[in-house]
Amino acid sequence: MQLLTVGNVFTGGVLLRLAMLVYGLWQDAHMTVKYTDIDYLVFTDAALSVWNGGSPYERSTYRYTPLLAWLVTPNVWLHPVFGKCVFVACDCLVGWLIVCVLKTRKLSDHTQAVYLALWMLNPYVANISTRGSAESVVCACVMAVFYEFQRKRIVSGSVLFGLAVHLKIYPIIYAIPLLVLLNSTNFGSPNGHKQSASGKQTLGNRIASLFNVHRVSFFVISASVFCALNVVMYAVYGWEFVDETYIYHVSRKDHRHNYSMWFLPIYLQFYSPASAFMGLVSFVPQALVVGVLGLSFDSDLYFAAFAQTFAFVAYNKVCTAQYFIWYMCFLPAVWPYSKMGLVQGGLAVGVWVGSQALYLQQAYRLEFLGENTFGWLWVAGAGIFVANNWILGGIIAKQRVVSLFNVDKELKAKKEQ
């Protein structure tokens, strides 16, 4: 009897999350250090404000779309754990979408189960959703976007993309690889741009091909959905919605320590104009690296998105542990095409975990022992930044770039090796 099957892995992942939900209730009731993420309390307070006819932004530190507060209003009138159940359901939805993606890439059932386990049986991932972080909602939406485009469903994929960017602004980076994907080779050439008799396209046709009907449709539909949602939210909550949901994240200065190497310089200049300037400057290297990566992998949408997200998180001016699942959801779709050996992979994981452990050691000394470790925290954050760049470079060097739409060709080449 084969134990490692897609059904068993999925069932095991669901049971793991249910067990962690129950354990979380016990820890919250009996221990000083709570299991529930502070953000979940913010969501619940915002939902209470909405339920009472007010604004979610009456709760300080609520920096999200009102949709999230609306989604968890049953926390108020049904049960406080309702929102966590929604986040766990989205977490499991990501797992189901991973299976759908792996099936379309024609991997065997056993192989699908192995890579599905990277998400469903990962205690780190399960911990994020069961503590009450809403990141799984965005991950589910992004994976649904990519799956729809993989199925060549441009309209539904574009609608979901507009929703994803509304939920959290960072998925806008995926517009780059999606636009690369939407070429006439992958999706046909309805505009009828033909080559000249010499076999070469004219300059006019080349320019026109950049703005083919697929790309224009993607832009118009996704932008319309995004704008429509924002218009509705603005009509209900006014400028406060724009300021808290979008502008805050551009001008954000976080005085609390986090994995980003930008933390200490911004902290030391927190009340100075230099602090705001550094916060804006931090976007420059991030935008350059993320943009280049988005253009670099042809039609391998999942790997382009993985590389972009890994770099986005590493270069972000604020970096916390829950951000890591933004790129972890792509791992099952990209790892099957990696040429990285067991030793190299183990070393990469070890460096990733070890660099964070060194940081957390200094954070523990600061938070629980009251020692001044700000300098060492910055050194540890810089170490994480270097480690992440090294890891990403190694992953890219060992990755086989495989188009979404050339699976049969890839399988044939793999058999011939």
Tab-separated table of C-alpha atoms in Angstrom:
chain	number	residue	atom	x	y	z
A	1	MET	CA	0.000	0.000	0.000
A	2	GLN	CA	1.451	3.330	-1.060
A	3	LEU	CA	1.326	5.918	1.711
A	4	LEU	CA	2.763	8.863	-0.201
A	5	THR	CA	-0.230	9.779	-2.345
A	6	VAL	CA	-1.786	13.130	-3.163
A	7	GLY	CA	-4.892	12.241	-1.136
A	8	ASN	CA	-2.894	11.199	1.928
A	9	VAL	CA	-0.649	14.260	1.797
A	10	PHE	CA	-3.625	16.581	1.425
A	11	THR	CA	-5.540	14.874	4.240
A	12	GLY	CA	-2.462	14.949	6.458
A	13	GLY	CA	-2.044	18.663	5.775
A	14	VAL	CA	-5.655	19.388	6.719
A	15	LEU	CA	-5.336	17.369	9.939
A	16	LEU	CA	-2.070	19.162	10.772
A	17	ARG	CA	-3.799	22.528	10.485
A	18	LEU	CA	-6.805	21.445	12.527
A	19	ALA	CA	-4.503	20.149	15.272
A	20	MET	CA	-2.568	23.420	15.294
A	21	LEU	CA	-5.824	25.403	15.474
A	22	VAL	CA	-6.896	23.432	18.562
A	23	TYR	CA	-3.443	23.727	20.122
A	24	GLY	CA	-3.509	27.470	19.489
A	25	LEU	CA	-6.750	27.828	21.438
A	26	TRP	CA	-5.161	25.951	24.354
A	27	GLN	CA	-1.969	28.034	24.311
A	28	ASP	CA	-3.887	31.296	24.154
A	29	ALA	CA	-5.916	30.228	27.202
A	30	HIS	CA	-3.080	28.880	29.360
A	31	MET	CA	0.230	30.525	28.442
A	32	THR	CA	1.639	34.032	28.745
A	33	VAL	CA	3.078	33.965	25.228
A	34	LYS	CA	0.083	33.737	22.912
A	35	TYR	CA	-0.167	31.574	19.801
A	36	THR	CA	-2.433	33.982	17.907
A	37	ASP	CA	-0.718	36.589	15.757
A	38	ILE	CA	-1.261	40.194	16.847
A	39	ASP	CA	-2.485	40.937	13.314
A	40	TYR	CA	-5.453	38.642	13.891
A	41	LEU	CA	-6.535	40.758	16.836
A	42	VAL	CA	-6.264	43.801	14.576
A	43	PHE	CA	-8.461	42.098	11.970
A	44	THR	CA	-11.038	41.213	14.625
A	45	ASP	CA	-11.119	44.727	16.084
A	46	ALA	CA	-11.534	46.155	12.571
A	47	ALA	CA	-14.353	43.678	11.898
A	48	LEU	CA	-16.068	44.804	15.117
A	49	SER	CA	-15.906	48.416	13.939
A	50	VAL	CA	-17.419	47.422	10.589
A	51	TRP	CA	-20.128	45.352	12.309
A	52	ASN	CA	-21.053	48.384	14.410
A	53	GLY	CA	-21.377	50.549	11.306
A	54	GLY	CA	-17.966	52.207	11.535
A	55	SER	CA	-14.719	52.096	9.599
A	56	PRO	CA	-12.100	49.346	9.925
A	57	TYR	CA	-9.523	52.141	10.096
A	58	GLU	CA	-10.845	53.151	13.500
A	59	ARG	CA	-8.520	50.390	14.651
A	60	SER	CA	-5.008	51.794	14.636
A	61	THR	CA	-2.469	49.737	12.631
A	62	TYR	CA	-5.182	48.324	10.337
A	63	ARG	CA	-3.422	48.848	6.969
A	64	TYR	CA	-5.387	46.538	4.704
A	65	THR	CA	-8.297	46.586	2.292
A	66	PRO	CA	-11.717	46.756	4.007
A	67	LEU	CA	-12.522	43.475	2.224
A	68	LEU	CA	-10.450	41.653	4.821
A	69	ALA	CA	-12.386	43.177	7.719
A	70	TRP	CA	-15.643	42.351	5.971
A	71	LEU	CA	-14.459	38.774	5.428
A	72	VAL	CA	-13.867	38.142	9.140
A	73	THR	CA	-16.953	39.891	10.573
A	74	PRO	CA	-18.281	36.445	11.698
A	75	ASN	CA	-15.464	36.670	14.293
A	76	VAL	CA	-17.813	39.099	16.049
A	77	TRP	CA	-21.195	37.365	15.833
A	78	LEU	CA	-20.335	33.692	15.241
A	79	HIS	CA	-16.999	32.643	16.767
A	80	PRO	CA	-13.592	34.345	17.238
A	81	VAL	CA	-11.818	31.515	15.400
A	82	PHE	CA	-13.873	31.938	12.197
A	83	GLY	CA	-11.237	34.072	10.465
A	84	LYS	CA	-8.535	31.513	11.185
A	85	CYS	CA	-10.728	28.845	9.586
A	86	VAL	CA	-11.052	31.021	6.482
A	87	PHE	CA	-7.277	31.482	6.315
A	88	VAL	CA	-6.732	27.736	6.770
A	89	ALA	CA	-9.259	27.058	4.004
A	90	CYS	CA	-7.325	29.407	1.691
A	91	ASP	CA	-4.132	27.652	2.764
A	92	CYS	CA	-5.649	24.321	1.681
A	93	LEU	CA	-6.946	25.934	-1.517
A	94	VAL	CA	-3.338	26.762	-2.378
A	95	GLY	CA	-2.557	23.057	-1.900
A	96	TRP	CA	-5.379	22.061	-4.250
A	97	LEU	CA	-4.195	24.564	-6.865
A	98	ILE	CA	-0.664	23.160	-6.556
A	99	VAL	CA	-2.036	19.725	-7.434
A	100	CYS	CA	-3.877	21.221	-10.442
A	101	VAL	CA	-0.672	22.912	-11.620
A	102	LEU	CA	1.406	19.747	-11.231
A	103	LYS	CA	-1.188	17.717	-13.126
A	104	THR	CA	-1.125	20.115	-16.070
A	105	ARG	CA	2.660	19.789	-16.071
A	106	LYS	CA	2.117	16.021	-16.415
A	107	LEU	CA	4.040	14.873	-13.359
A	108	SER	CA	3.332	11.402	-11.958
A	109	ASP	CA	0.986	10.983	-8.996
A	110	HIS	CA	3.876	10.046	-6.701
A	111	THR	CA	5.876	13.092	-7.802
A	112	GLN	CA	2.852	15.313	-7.278
A	113	ALA	CA	2.533	13.988	-3.717
A	114	VAL	CA	6.210	14.638	-2.972
A	115	TYR	CA	6.081	18.267	-4.060
A	116	LEU	CA	2.628	18.888	-2.589
A	117	ALA	CA	4.138	17.908	0.774
A	118	LEU	CA	6.411	20.959	0.556
A	119	TRP	CA	3.297	23.032	1.182
A	120	MET	CA	0.666	20.864	2.871
A	121	LEU	CA	2.965	19.095	5.354
A	122	ASN	CA	5.144	22.125	6.020
A	123	PRO	CA	4.618	23.119	9.696
A	124	TYR	CA	5.992	26.581	8.977
A	125	VAL	CA	3.270	27.234	6.394
A	126	ALA	CA	0.565	25.733	8.614
A	127	ASN	CA	1.719	27.873	11.530
A	128	ILE	CA	1.251	31.097	9.565
A	129	SER	CA	-2.417	30.506	8.723
A	130	THR	CA	-3.389	28.916	12.065
A	131	ARG	CA	-1.937	31.858	13.976
A	132	GLY	CA	-4.301	34.129	12.071
A	133	SER	CA	-2.138	35.663	9.344
A	134	ALA	CA	-4.082	36.479	6.166
A	135	GLU	CA	-1.196	35.820	3.763
A	136	SER	CA	-2.812	32.578	2.575
A	137	VAL	CA	-5.718	34.585	1.111
A	138	VAL	CA	-3.360	36.472	-1.196
A	139	CYS	CA	-1.345	33.335	-2.017
A	140	ALA	CA	-4.533	31.506	-3.019
A	141	CYS	CA	-5.572	34.392	-5.260
A	142	VAL	CA	-2.136	34.586	-6.929
A	143	MET	CA	-1.969	30.831	-7.536
A	144	ALA	CA	-5.475	30.976	-9.029
A	145	VAL	CA	-4.319	33.784	-11.352
A	146	PHE	CA	-1.391	31.739	-12.629
A	147	TYR	CA	-3.448	28.583	-13.022
A	148	GLU	CA	-6.030	30.450	-15.097
A	149	PHE	CA	-3.336	31.819	-17.397
A	150	GLN	CA	-1.801	28.367	-17.607
A	151	ARG	CA	-5.207	27.203	-18.855
A	152	LYS	CA	-5.215	30.183	-21.255
A	153	ARG	CA	-8.224	31.761	-19.569
A	154	ILE	CA	-7.233	35.384	-19.947
A	155	VAL	CA	-10.468	36.996	-18.769
A	156	SER	CA	-10.834	35.110	-15.472
A	157	GLY	CA	-7.080	35.323	-14.856
A	158	SER	CA	-7.153	39.086	-15.369
A	159	VAL	CA	-10.140	39.516	-13.045
A	160	LEU	CA	-8.361	37.555	-10.317
A	161	PHE	CA	-5.170	39.543	-10.875
A	162	GLY	CA	-7.042	42.803	-10.293
A	163	LEU	CA	-8.458	41.332	-7.085
A	164	ALA	CA	-5.028	40.067	-5.946
A	165	VAL	CA	-3.416	43.501	-6.354
A	166	HIS	CA	-6.313	45.073	-4.467
A	167	LEU	CA	-5.902	42.614	-1.589
A	168	LYS	CA	-2.181	43.355	-1.330
A	169	ILE	CA	-0.155	45.573	-3.604
A	170	TYR	CA	2.921	43.350	-4.023
A	171	PRO	CA	1.394	41.011	-6.687
A	172	ILE	CA	1.668	43.936	-9.141
A	173	ILE	CA	5.227	42.681	-9.767
A	174	TYR	CA	3.764	39.652	-11.567
A	175	ALA	CA	2.421	41.895	-14.312
A	176	ILE	CA	5.907	41.719	-15.875
A	177	PRO	CA	6.162	37.924	-16.409
A	178	LEU	CA	2.456	37.781	-17.284
A	179	LEU	CA	2.970	40.342	-20.048
A	180	VAL	CA	5.983	38.351	-21.258
A	181	LEU	CA	3.827	35.214	-21.269
A	182	LEU	CA	1.040	36.842	-23.292
A	183	ASN	CA	2.849	36.782	-26.638
A	184	SER	CA	1.495	35.570	-29.963
A	185	THR	CA	3.586	32.393	-29.784
A	186	ASN	CA	1.855	31.208	-26.618
A	187	PHE	CA	-1.632	32.593	-27.206
A	188	GLY	CA	-1.916	32.926	-30.991
A	189	SER	CA	-1.920	36.052	-33.131
A	190	PRO	CA	-5.510	37.290	-33.521
A	191	ASN	CA	-4.299	40.616	-34.809
A	192	GLY	CA	-2.963	38.885	-37.894
A	193	HIS	CA	0.490	40.449	-37.873
A	194	LYS	CA	2.346	38.602	-40.580
A	195	GLN	CA	5.917	38.566	-41.649
A	196	SER	CA	7.031	40.187	-44.886
A	197	ALA	CA	7.969	38.128	-47.931
A	198	SER	CA	11.583	38.104	-46.753
A	199	GLY	CA	10.481	36.337	-43.560
A	200	LYS	CA	11.112	39.372	-41.363
A	201	GLN	CA	8.598	41.504	-39.529
A	202	THR	CA	8.405	45.176	-40.294
A	203	LEU	CA	9.145	47.667	-37.530
A	204	GLY	CA	5.477	48.567	-37.381
A	205	ASN	CA	4.467	44.945	-36.899
A	206	ARG	CA	7.055	44.477	-34.181
A	207	ILE	CA	5.737	47.490	-32.294
A	208	ALA	CA	2.155	46.353	-32.807
A	209	SER	CA	3.007	42.864	-31.530
A	210	LEU	CA	4.076	44.380	-28.205
A	211	PHE	CA	0.511	45.608	-27.788
A	212	ASN	CA	-1.311	42.496	-28.951
A	213	VAL	CA	-4.931	41.913	-28.034
A	214	HIS	CA	-4.001	39.529	-25.202
A	215	ARG	CA	-1.826	42.074	-23.418
A	216	VAL	CA	-4.321	44.866	-23.950
A	217	SER	CA	-7.150	42.660	-22.649
A	218	PHE	CA	-5.105	41.720	-19.578
A	219	PHE	CA	-4.342	45.352	-18.813
A	220	VAL	CA	-7.872	46.652	-19.389
A	221	ILE	CA	-9.666	43.902	-17.446
A	222	SER	CA	-7.298	43.721	-14.472
A	223	ALA	CA	-7.040	47.517	-14.197
A	224	SER	CA	-10.838	47.829	-14.402
A	225	VAL	CA	-11.359	45.322	-11.584
A	226	PHE	CA	-8.677	46.962	-9.444
A	227	CYS	CA	-10.071	50.449	-10.031
A	228	ALA	CA	-13.683	49.354	-9.511
A	229	LEU	CA	-12.872	47.832	-6.130
A	230	ASN	CA	-10.957	50.934	-5.114
A	231	VAL	CA	-13.770	53.242	-6.210
A	232	VAL	CA	-16.241	51.285	-4.085
A	233	MET	CA	-13.928	51.357	-1.055
A	234	TYR	CA	-13.247	55.061	-1.537
A	235	ALA	CA	-16.977	55.769	-1.784
A	236	VAL	CA	-17.521	54.037	1.555
A	237	TYR	CA	-14.417	55.043	3.535
A	238	GLY	CA	-12.984	58.051	1.715
A	239	TRP	CA	-9.348	59.130	1.609
A	240	GLU	CA	-8.588	57.183	4.776
A	241	PHE	CA	-8.867	53.984	2.717
A	242	VAL	CA	-6.306	55.219	0.147
A	243	ASP	CA	-3.935	56.494	2.811
A	244	GLU	CA	-3.957	53.411	5.031
A	245	THR	CA	-4.132	50.746	2.316
A	246	TYR	CA	-1.657	52.114	-0.241
A	247	ILE	CA	0.162	55.338	0.633
A	248	TYR	CA	1.189	54.061	4.048
A	249	HIS	CA	3.106	51.149	2.526
A	250	VAL	CA	5.040	53.443	0.187
A	251	SER	CA	6.094	55.862	2.922
A	252	ARG	CA	6.230	53.218	5.662
A	253	LYS	CA	8.932	53.566	8.311
A	254	ASP	CA	8.989	50.632	10.695
A	255	HIS	CA	10.690	51.340	14.025
A	256	ARG	CA	10.438	47.721	15.159
A	257	HIS	CA	13.280	45.352	14.403
A	258	ASN	CA	12.765	42.976	11.497
A	259	TYR	CA	14.884	40.891	9.124
A	260	SER	CA	15.526	43.782	6.735
A	261	MET	CA	18.974	45.388	6.754
A	262	TRP	CA	17.216	48.743	6.223
A	263	PHE	CA	15.742	48.551	9.728
A	264	LEU	CA	18.548	50.102	11.810
A	265	PRO	CA	19.386	53.084	9.518
A	266	ILE	CA	15.680	53.997	9.350
A	267	TYR	CA	15.297	53.472	13.103
A	268	LEU	CA	18.252	55.721	13.983
A	269	GLN	CA	16.907	58.507	11.761
A	270	PHE	CA	13.234	57.851	12.498
A	271	TYR	CA	12.222	61.469	13.174
A	272	SER	CA	14.541	62.923	10.560
A	273	PRO	CA	13.676	63.648	6.898
A	274	ALA	CA	16.597	61.329	6.062
A	275	SER	CA	14.531	58.420	7.358
A	276	ALA	CA	11.743	59.001	4.832
A	277	PHE	CA	14.347	59.453	2.103
A	278	MET	CA	16.007	56.126	2.964
A	279	GLY	CA	12.605	54.442	2.943
A	280	LEU	CA	11.996	55.639	-0.618
A	281	VAL	CA	15.547	54.922	-1.818
A	282	SER	CA	15.181	51.323	-0.647
A	283	PHE	CA	12.687	50.775	-3.480
A	284	VAL	CA	15.304	51.471	-6.180
A	285	PRO	CA	17.472	48.302	-5.923
A	286	GLN	CA	14.346	46.262	-5.156
A	287	ALA	CA	12.533	47.503	-8.270
A	288	LEU	CA	15.571	46.967	-10.511
A	289	VAL	CA	16.234	43.399	-9.377
A	290	VAL	CA	12.566	42.375	-9.385
A	291	GLY	CA	12.020	43.934	-12.821
A	292	VAL	CA	15.015	42.209	-14.399
A	293	LEU	CA	14.036	38.838	-12.937
A	294	GLY	CA	10.514	39.234	-14.261
A	295	LEU	CA	11.865	39.647	-17.797
A	296	SER	CA	14.509	36.937	-17.617
A	297	PHE	CA	12.734	33.591	-17.778
A	298	ASP	CA	10.650	33.684	-20.941
A	299	SER	CA	7.400	31.776	-20.423
A	300	ASP	CA	8.346	29.941	-17.223
A	301	LEU	CA	5.776	31.906	-15.256
A	302	TYR	CA	6.117	30.080	-11.936
A	303	PHE	CA	9.885	30.326	-11.756
A	304	ALA	CA	9.885	33.982	-12.799
A	305	ALA	CA	7.351	34.694	-10.047
A	306	PHE	CA	9.328	32.659	-7.502
A	307	ALA	CA	12.575	34.498	-8.290
A	308	GLN	CA	10.816	37.874	-8.265
A	309	THR	CA	9.104	37.233	-4.938
A	310	PHE	CA	12.228	35.836	-3.276
A	311	ALA	CA	14.128	38.972	-4.292
A	312	PHE	CA	11.222	41.278	-3.404
A	313	VAL	CA	11.132	39.920	0.153
A	314	ALA	CA	14.945	39.932	0.518
A	315	TYR	CA	15.242	43.551	-0.657
A	316	ASN	CA	12.132	44.893	1.072
A	317	LYS	CA	12.578	47.616	3.669
A	318	VAL	CA	10.401	45.572	6.033
A	319	CYS	CA	10.807	41.794	6.146
A	320	THR	CA	8.982	39.471	8.525
A	321	ALA	CA	8.615	35.688	8.674
A	322	GLN	CA	5.079	35.614	7.247
A	323	TYR	CA	6.326	37.143	3.981
A	324	PHE	CA	8.264	33.956	3.219
A	325	ILE	CA	5.149	32.038	2.232
A	326	TRP	CA	4.675	34.511	-0.627
A	327	TYR	CA	7.369	32.565	-2.487
A	328	MET	CA	6.984	29.198	-0.763
A	329	CYS	CA	3.681	28.645	-2.583
A	330	PHE	CA	5.618	28.526	-5.885
A	331	LEU	CA	8.197	25.980	-4.698
A	332	PRO	CA	6.197	22.847	-5.609
A	333	ALA	CA	5.807	24.149	-9.170
A	334	VAL	CA	9.486	25.041	-9.694
A	335	TRP	CA	11.451	22.462	-7.697
A	336	PRO	CA	10.686	19.554	-10.088
A	337	TYR	CA	12.762	21.365	-12.719
A	338	SER	CA	15.751	22.125	-10.511
A	339	LYS	CA	19.104	20.443	-11.152
A	340	MET	CA	20.249	21.247	-7.619
A	341	GLY	CA	21.488	18.115	-5.869
A	342	LEU	CA	20.592	16.935	-2.384
A	343	VAL	CA	23.787	18.318	-0.851
A	344	GLN	CA	23.422	21.708	-2.540
A	345	GLY	CA	19.747	21.879	-1.628
A	346	GLY	CA	20.438	20.925	1.963
A	347	LEU	CA	23.176	23.540	2.189
A	348	ALA	CA	20.838	26.220	0.830
A	349	VAL	CA	18.137	25.318	3.353
A	350	GLY	CA	20.725	25.229	6.136
A	351	VAL	CA	22.025	28.690	5.270
A	352	TRP	CA	18.466	30.041	5.010
A	353	VAL	CA	17.478	28.651	8.417
A	354	GLY	CA	20.848	29.327	10.051
A	355	SER	CA	20.962	33.004	9.073
A	356	GLN	CA	17.516	33.510	10.597
A	357	ALA	CA	18.484	31.604	13.749
A	358	LEU	CA	21.436	33.945	14.302
A	359	TYR	CA	19.115	36.923	13.950
A	360	LEU	CA	16.533	35.456	16.334
A	361	GLN	CA	19.258	34.864	18.927
A	362	GLN	CA	20.045	38.580	18.957
A	363	ALA	CA	16.328	39.444	18.930
A	364	TYR	CA	15.810	37.218	21.997
A	365	ARG	CA	18.610	39.009	23.852
A	366	LEU	CA	16.990	42.345	23.015
A	367	GLU	CA	13.356	41.472	23.707
A	368	PHE	CA	13.616	39.110	26.690
A	369	LEU	CA	16.965	39.914	28.322
A	370	GLY	CA	16.875	43.668	27.762
A	371	GLU	CA	20.363	43.786	26.225
A	372	ASN	CA	21.311	46.388	23.651
A	373	THR	CA	21.907	44.230	20.594
A	374	PHE	CA	20.804	46.668	17.879
A	375	GLY	CA	24.216	46.625	16.233
A	376	TRP	CA	24.345	42.841	16.170
A	377	LEU	CA	20.775	42.757	14.894
A	378	TRP	CA	21.827	44.855	11.916
A	379	VAL	CA	24.826	42.570	11.294
A	380	ALA	CA	22.523	39.547	11.456
A	381	GLY	CA	20.052	41.253	9.080
A	382	ALA	CA	22.879	41.982	6.640
A	383	GLY	CA	23.859	38.317	6.920
A	384	ILE	CA	20.317	37.282	5.984
A	385	PHE	CA	20.431	39.627	2.984
A	386	VAL	CA	23.729	38.176	1.754
A	387	ALA	CA	22.525	34.625	2.400
A	388	ASN	CA	19.311	35.194	0.441
A	389	ASN	CA	21.192	36.621	-2.524
A	390	TRP	CA	23.571	33.664	-2.503
A	391	ILE	CA	20.684	31.196	-2.268
A	392	LEU	CA	18.730	32.856	-5.078
A	393	GLY	CA	21.813	32.941	-7.292
A	394	GLY	CA	22.388	29.219	-6.702
A	395	ILE	CA	18.754	28.372	-7.431
A	396	ILE	CA	18.755	30.334	-10.692
A	397	ALA	CA	22.031	28.735	-11.805
A	398	LYS	CA	20.591	25.234	-11.323
A	399	GLN	CA	17.102	25.815	-12.718
A	400	ARG	CA	15.798	24.442	-16.031
A	401	VAL	CA	13.573	27.115	-17.537
A	402	VAL	CA	10.483	25.326	-18.841
A	403	SER	CA	7.673	27.089	-20.686
A	404	LEU	CA	4.180	26.463	-19.372
A	405	PHE	CA	3.090	25.356	-22.809
A	406	ASN	CA	5.966	23.054	-23.821
A	407	VAL	CA	5.459	20.319	-21.237
A	408	ASP	CA	5.447	17.489	-23.779
A	409	LYS	CA	8.688	18.747	-25.311
A	410	GLU	CA	10.301	18.945	-21.876
A	411	LEU	CA	9.214	15.418	-20.933
A	412	LYS	CA	10.622	14.061	-24.186
A	413	ALA	CA	13.945	15.831	-23.629
A	414	LYS	CA	14.079	14.519	-20.071
A	415	LYS	CA	13.575	10.924	-21.270
A	416	GLU	CA	16.353	11.313	-23.819
A	417	GLN	CA	18.871	12.452	-21.204
